[in-house]
């Protein structure tokens, strides 16, 4: 499978205490484990099972995903920005692969 | 390898047959009971109240493979009073669990949206837990034209 490519959309600037919207997307087939292949055997489950967003080392948002999440999992959530800093987004695959992406925000 | 047109058609037909057989061979869809069990586990037996949380999803989902779904909860989101966890369920899917969202006081607003798979027409359920231990629940019916769970 092609490597999963994470994408995030975070505003570059915000005012202190402002609630911003963060959008994330990662390309992934999210094979549910419910489907059967042409040979009639079930295709093994392979999904992203956890997504977390941290800001300056502090957890902001976390999601545990089940196979019911669509392919290319998309998340939109909010965050109240206290200060300038760095976001670290992490996606964990069933096979143990971890995909990360960073983003910066400057507080005026 | 190069397929002739005839071979390609055969392969496609075979695939379709395999898919149909696959859906027939699946165990019966999980009963509503399984979703109720998950809710009870989540709330520890408490009955969630209606209100505060609002679940949004399209009335009719043409394609069950990607159904946009979101929720928003009325909460001050301060250190001592915020939404901790939200569980999203699709009771008529083969497996009712969809996702569990964890919020923190940094979240600012207890809202999130994603895209999910729906096997058939059903009522989505979202249950939220506050840091004070209260539970809120909302349901939202969604009509599904084409199922999205590998049918």
CSV table of C-alpha atoms in Angstrom, one decimal:
chain,number,residue,atom,x,y,z
A,1,UNK,CA,0.0,0.0,0.0
A,2,UNK,CA,1.1,3.5,-0.7
A,3,UNK,CA,2.3,5.3,2.4
A,4,UNK,CA,-0.3,7.3,4.2
A,5,UNK,CA,0.0,11.0,3.7
A,6,UNK,CA,-1.3,13.1,6.5
A,7,UNK,CA,-2.6,16.6,5.9
A,8,UNK,CA,-3.6,19.2,8.4
A,9,UNK,CA,-5.1,22.7,8.2
A,10,UNK,CA,-4.3,25.0,11.1
A,11,UNK,CA,-4.5,28.8,11.1
A,12,UNK,CA,-1.1,30.4,11.1
A,13,UNK,CA,-2.1,33.1,13.5
A,14,UNK,CA,-4.6,33.5,16.2
A,15,UNK,CA,-5.4,35.8,19.1
A,16,UNK,CA,-4.7,34.5,22.6
A,17,UNK,CA,-7.7,32.6,23.9
A,18,UNK,CA,-9.3,32.4,20.4
A,19,UNK,CA,-11.1,29.2,19.5
A,20,UNK,CA,-9.7,27.9,16.2
A,21,UNK,CA,-10.8,25.1,14.0
A,22,UNK,CA,-8.4,22.4,13.0
A,23,UNK,CA,-9.0,20.0,10.1
A,24,UNK,CA,-7.0,16.9,9.5
A,25,UNK,CA,-7.1,14.2,6.8
A,26,UNK,CA,-4.9,11.2,6.2
A,27,UNK,CA,-5.0,9.0,3.2
A,28,UNK,CA,-5.7,5.4,4.3
A,29,UNK,CA,-7.9,2.6,3.0
A,30,UNK,CA,-9.3,1.8,6.5
A,31,UNK,CA,-9.9,-1.8,5.5
A,32,UNK,CA,-12.8,-2.7,7.9
A,33,UNK,CA,-12.2,-6.5,8.2
A,34,UNK,CA,-15.8,-7.0,7.1
A,35,UNK,CA,-15.2,-7.3,3.4
A,36,UNK,CA,-14.3,-10.4,1.6
A,37,UNK,CA,-11.8,-10.6,-1.3
A,38,UNK,CA,-12.4,-12.3,-4.6
A,39,UNK,CA,-11.3,-15.6,-3.1
A,40,UNK,CA,-14.1,-15.4,-0.5
A,41,UNK,CA,-11.7,-15.0,2.3
A,42,UNK,CA,-12.1,-12.0,4.6
A,43,UNK,CA,-9.7,-9.2,4.0
A,44,UNK,CA,-7.9,-8.6,7.3
A,45,UNK,CA,-8.7,-5.4,9.2
A,46,UNK,CA,-6.2,-2.6,8.8
A,47,UNK,CA,-7.3,0.8,10.1
A,48,UNK,CA,-5.9,3.8,11.8
A,49,UNK,CA,-7.0,3.1,15.4
A,50,UNK,CA,-6.0,6.2,17.2
A,51,UNK,CA,-5.6,9.9,16.4
A,52,UNK,CA,-4.2,12.4,18.8
A,53,UNK,CA,-3.5,16.1,18.7
A,54,UNK,CA,-1.0,17.6,21.1
A,55,UNK,CA,-0.1,21.2,21.7
A,56,UNK,CA,3.3,22.0,23.3
A,57,UNK,CA,3.3,18.5,24.7
A,58,UNK,CA,-0.2,18.8,26.2
A,59,UNK,CA,-3.0,16.7,24.8
A,60,UNK,CA,-5.8,18.6,23.1
A,61,UNK,CA,-7.9,16.0,21.4
A,62,UNK,CA,-7.8,12.2,21.0
A,63,UNK,CA,-10.0,9.8,19.0
A,64,UNK,CA,-10.3,6.1,19.0
A,65,UNK,CA,-11.4,4.9,15.6
A,66,UNK,CA,-13.4,1.9,14.8
A,67,UNK,CA,-13.8,0.3,11.3
A,68,UNK,CA,-17.0,2.3,10.8
A,69,UNK,CA,-14.8,5.4,10.1
A,70,UNK,CA,-14.6,6.1,6.3
A,71,UNK,CA,-11.5,5.6,4.2
A,72,UNK,CA,-9.2,8.6,4.4
A,73,UNK,CA,-10.2,9.5,7.9
A,74,UNK,CA,-11.1,13.2,8.3
A,75,UNK,CA,-11.5,15.0,11.5
A,76,UNK,CA,-12.5,18.6,12.3
A,77,UNK,CA,-12.3,19.8,15.9
A,78,UNK,CA,-11.6,23.0,17.9
A,79,UNK,CA,-9.0,24.3,20.2
A,80,UNK,CA,-8.6,27.3,22.4
A,81,UNK,CA,-5.1,28.7,21.8
A,82,UNK,CA,-3.4,29.9,25.0
A,83,UNK,CA,0.0,30.8,23.4
A,84,UNK,CA,2.2,30.3,20.4
A,85,UNK,CA,3.4,26.8,19.9
A,86,UNK,CA,3.6,23.7,18.0
A,87,UNK,CA,1.0,21.1,17.3
A,88,UNK,CA,1.9,17.4,16.9
A,89,UNK,CA,-0.7,15.3,15.2
A,90,UNK,CA,-0.3,11.5,15.4
A,91,UNK,CA,-2.1,8.7,13.7
A,92,UNK,CA,-1.5,5.1,14.8
A,93,UNK,CA,-2.1,2.2,12.3
A,94,UNK,CA,-3.2,-1.3,13.3
A,95,UNK,CA,0.1,-2.6,11.9
A,96,UNK,CA,2.0,-0.4,14.4
A,97,UNK,CA,3.1,2.3,11.9
A,98,UNK,CA,2.9,5.8,13.3
A,99,UNK,CA,2.3,8.9,11.1
A,100,UNK,CA,3.0,12.3,12.5
A,101,UNK,CA,2.7,15.9,11.2
A,102,UNK,CA,3.6,19.1,12.9
A,103,UNK,CA,2.1,22.6,12.6
A,104,UNK,CA,3.0,25.9,14.1
A,105,UNK,CA,0.7,28.7,15.3
A,106,UNK,CA,1.7,32.2,16.4
A,107,UNK,CA,-0.4,34.1,18.9
A,108,UNK,CA,-0.5,37.8,18.4
B,1,UNK,CA,-0.3,-9.5,-18.1
B,2,UNK,CA,-2.8,-8.2,-20.6
B,3,UNK,CA,-6.5,-9.1,-20.4
B,4,UNK,CA,-8.7,-9.5,-23.4
B,5,UNK,CA,-12.0,-7.8,-23.2
B,6,UNK,CA,-13.7,-11.1,-22.6
B,7,UNK,CA,-11.4,-12.1,-19.8
B,8,UNK,CA,-11.8,-8.7,-18.2
B,9,UNK,CA,-15.6,-9.1,-18.2
B,10,UNK,CA,-15.3,-12.5,-16.7
B,11,UNK,CA,-13.1,-11.3,-13.9
B,12,UNK,CA,-15.5,-8.4,-13.2
B,13,UNK,CA,-18.5,-10.8,-13.1
B,14,UNK,CA,-16.6,-13.1,-10.8
B,15,UNK,CA,-15.8,-10.2,-8.5
B,16,UNK,CA,-19.5,-9.2,-8.4
B,17,UNK,CA,-20.5,-12.8,-7.5
B,18,UNK,CA,-17.9,-13.0,-4.8
B,19,UNK,CA,-19.1,-9.7,-3.3
B,20,UNK,CA,-22.8,-10.8,-3.3
B,21,UNK,CA,-21.9,-14.1,-1.7
B,22,UNK,CA,-19.8,-12.3,0.8
B,23,UNK,CA,-22.7,-10.1,1.9
B,24,UNK,CA,-25.0,-13.2,2.2
B,25,UNK,CA,-22.4,-15.0,4.3
B,26,UNK,CA,-22.1,-12.2,6.8
B,27,UNK,CA,-23.6,-12.8,10.2
B,28,UNK,CA,-26.9,-11.1,10.9
B,29,UNK,CA,-26.5,-7.4,11.7
B,30,UNK,CA,-25.8,-6.7,15.3
B,31,UNK,CA,-29.0,-6.3,17.3
B,32,UNK,CA,-29.7,-3.0,19.0
B,33,UNK,CA,-28.8,-4.8,22.2
B,34,UNK,CA,-25.1,-4.6,21.4
B,35,UNK,CA,-25.2,-0.8,21.1
B,36,UNK,CA,-27.2,-0.6,24.4
B,37,UNK,CA,-24.5,-2.7,26.0
B,38,UNK,CA,-21.8,-0.3,24.8
B,39,UNK,CA,-23.9,2.6,26.2
B,40,UNK,CA,-24.3,0.9,29.5
B,41,UNK,CA,-20.6,0.2,29.7
B,42,UNK,CA,-19.8,3.8,28.9
B,43,UNK,CA,-22.2,5.3,31.4
B,44,UNK,CA,-21.8,2.7,34.1
B,45,UNK,CA,-25.5,2.0,34.1
B,46,UNK,CA,-26.7,5.6,34.3
B,47,UNK,CA,-29.4,6.7,31.9
B,48,UNK,CA,-28.1,9.6,29.8
B,49,UNK,CA,-30.3,12.7,29.7
B,50,UNK,CA,-31.5,14.1,26.4
B,51,UNK,CA,-30.4,17.6,25.4
B,52,UNK,CA,-27.2,19.7,25.5
B,53,UNK,CA,-25.6,17.6,22.7
B,54,UNK,CA,-26.7,18.0,19.1
B,55,UNK,CA,-25.8,15.4,16.5
B,56,UNK,CA,-25.7,16.4,12.9
B,57,UNK,CA,-25.9,14.2,9.9
B,58,UNK,CA,-27.6,14.3,6.5
B,59,UNK,CA,-31.2,13.1,6.5
B,60,UNK,CA,-30.5,11.0,3.5
B,61,UNK,CA,-27.1,9.5,2.8
B,62,UNK,CA,-26.8,8.5,-0.8
B,63,UNK,CA,-23.6,6.7,-0.2
B,64,UNK,CA,-23.1,4.8,3.0
B,65,UNK,CA,-19.4,4.8,2.6
B,66,UNK,CA,-18.8,8.4,3.5
B,67,UNK,CA,-21.5,10.0,5.6
B,68,UNK,CA,-20.4,13.3,7.1
B,69,UNK,CA,-21.4,13.4,10.8
B,70,UNK,CA,-20.7,15.9,13.5
B,71,UNK,CA,-21.8,16.9,17.0
B,72,UNK,CA,-21.7,19.9,19.2
B,73,UNK,CA,-22.2,20.0,22.9
B,74,UNK,CA,-23.2,23.0,25.0
B,75,UNK,CA,-20.5,23.1,27.7
B,76,UNK,CA,-18.3,25.9,29.2
B,77,UNK,CA,-15.2,23.7,28.6
B,78,UNK,CA,-13.3,25.0,31.7
B,79,UNK,CA,-10.9,23.0,33.8
B,80,UNK,CA,-13.5,21.7,36.2
B,81,UNK,CA,-16.5,21.6,33.9
B,82,UNK,CA,-15.9,20.2,30.4
B,83,UNK,CA,-16.9,17.4,28.2
B,84,UNK,CA,-14.5,14.5,28.6
B,85,UNK,CA,-15.6,11.8,26.2
B,86,UNK,CA,-18.1,11.4,23.4
B,87,UNK,CA,-19.0,8.0,22.1
B,88,UNK,CA,-20.6,7.8,18.6
B,89,UNK,CA,-22.6,4.6,17.7
B,90,UNK,CA,-24.3,3.2,14.7
B,91,UNK,CA,-26.5,0.6,16.2
B,92,UNK,CA,-27.4,-1.2,12.9
B,93,UNK,CA,-23.8,-1.5,11.6
B,94,UNK,CA,-22.2,-4.9,11.8
B,95,UNK,CA,-20.2,-3.5,14.7
B,96,UNK,CA,-22.0,-0.6,16.4
B,97,UNK,CA,-18.9,1.3,17.6
B,98,UNK,CA,-17.9,4.2,15.4
B,99,UNK,CA,-15.4,6.3,17.4
B,100,UNK,CA,-14.7,7.7,20.8
B,101,UNK,CA,-13.7,11.3,21.1
B,102,UNK,CA,-11.7,12.6,24.1
B,103,UNK,CA,-11.7,16.3,24.8
B,104,UNK,CA,-9.7,18.4,27.2
B,105,UNK,CA,-10.1,21.9,28.6
B,106,UNK,CA,-7.8,23.1,25.8
B,107,UNK,CA,-10.5,22.1,23.3
B,108,UNK,CA,-12.4,25.3,23.8
B,109,UNK,CA,-15.5,23.9,22.2
B,110,UNK,CA,-16.8,20.4,22.5
B,111,UNK,CA,-17.5,19.8,18.8
B,112,UNK,CA,-16.0,17.5,16.2
B,113,UNK,CA,-16.9,16.1,12.8
B,114,UNK,CA,-15.8,13.2,10.7
B,115,UNK,CA,-17.0,10.9,8.0
B,116,UNK,CA,-18.3,7.4,8.7
B,117,UNK,CA,-19.7,4.3,7.1
B,118,UNK,CA,-23.3,3.3,7.5
B,119,UNK,CA,-24.5,-0.2,6.6
B,120,UNK,CA,-28.2,0.7,6.4
B,121,UNK,CA,-30.9,3.2,7.5
B,122,UNK,CA,-30.7,3.7,11.2
B,123,UNK,CA,-30.6,6.1,14.1
B,124,UNK,CA,-27.2,7.3,15.0
B,125,UNK,CA,-26.4,7.7,18.7
B,126,UNK,CA,-24.0,10.0,20.5
B,127,UNK,CA,-23.4,9.9,24.2
B,128,UNK,CA,-21.3,12.5,26.0
B,129,UNK,CA,-19.7,12.3,29.4
B,130,UNK,CA,-18.9,15.5,31.3
B,131,UNK,CA,-16.0,15.9,33.8
B,132,UNK,CA,-18.7,16.1,36.5
B,133,UNK,CA,-20.0,12.6,35.6
B,134,UNK,CA,-23.2,13.6,33.9
B,135,UNK,CA,-24.3,12.0,30.6
B,136,UNK,CA,-26.1,13.4,27.7
B,137,UNK,CA,-27.4,11.7,24.6
B,138,UNK,CA,-28.8,12.5,21.2
B,139,UNK,CA,-30.0,10.4,18.3
B,140,UNK,CA,-30.3,11.2,14.7
B,141,UNK,CA,-32.1,9.1,12.0
B,142,UNK,CA,-30.2,8.7,8.7
B,143,UNK,CA,-31.6,7.1,5.6
B,144,UNK,CA,-29.0,5.2,3.7
B,145,UNK,CA,-29.5,4.5,0.0
B,146,UNK,CA,-26.4,2.3,-0.6
B,147,UNK,CA,-24.8,0.6,2.4
B,148,UNK,CA,-21.2,1.2,3.1
B,149,UNK,CA,-20.0,-1.8,5.1
B,150,UNK,CA,-18.7,-4.0,2.3
B,151,UNK,CA,-22.1,-5.4,1.3
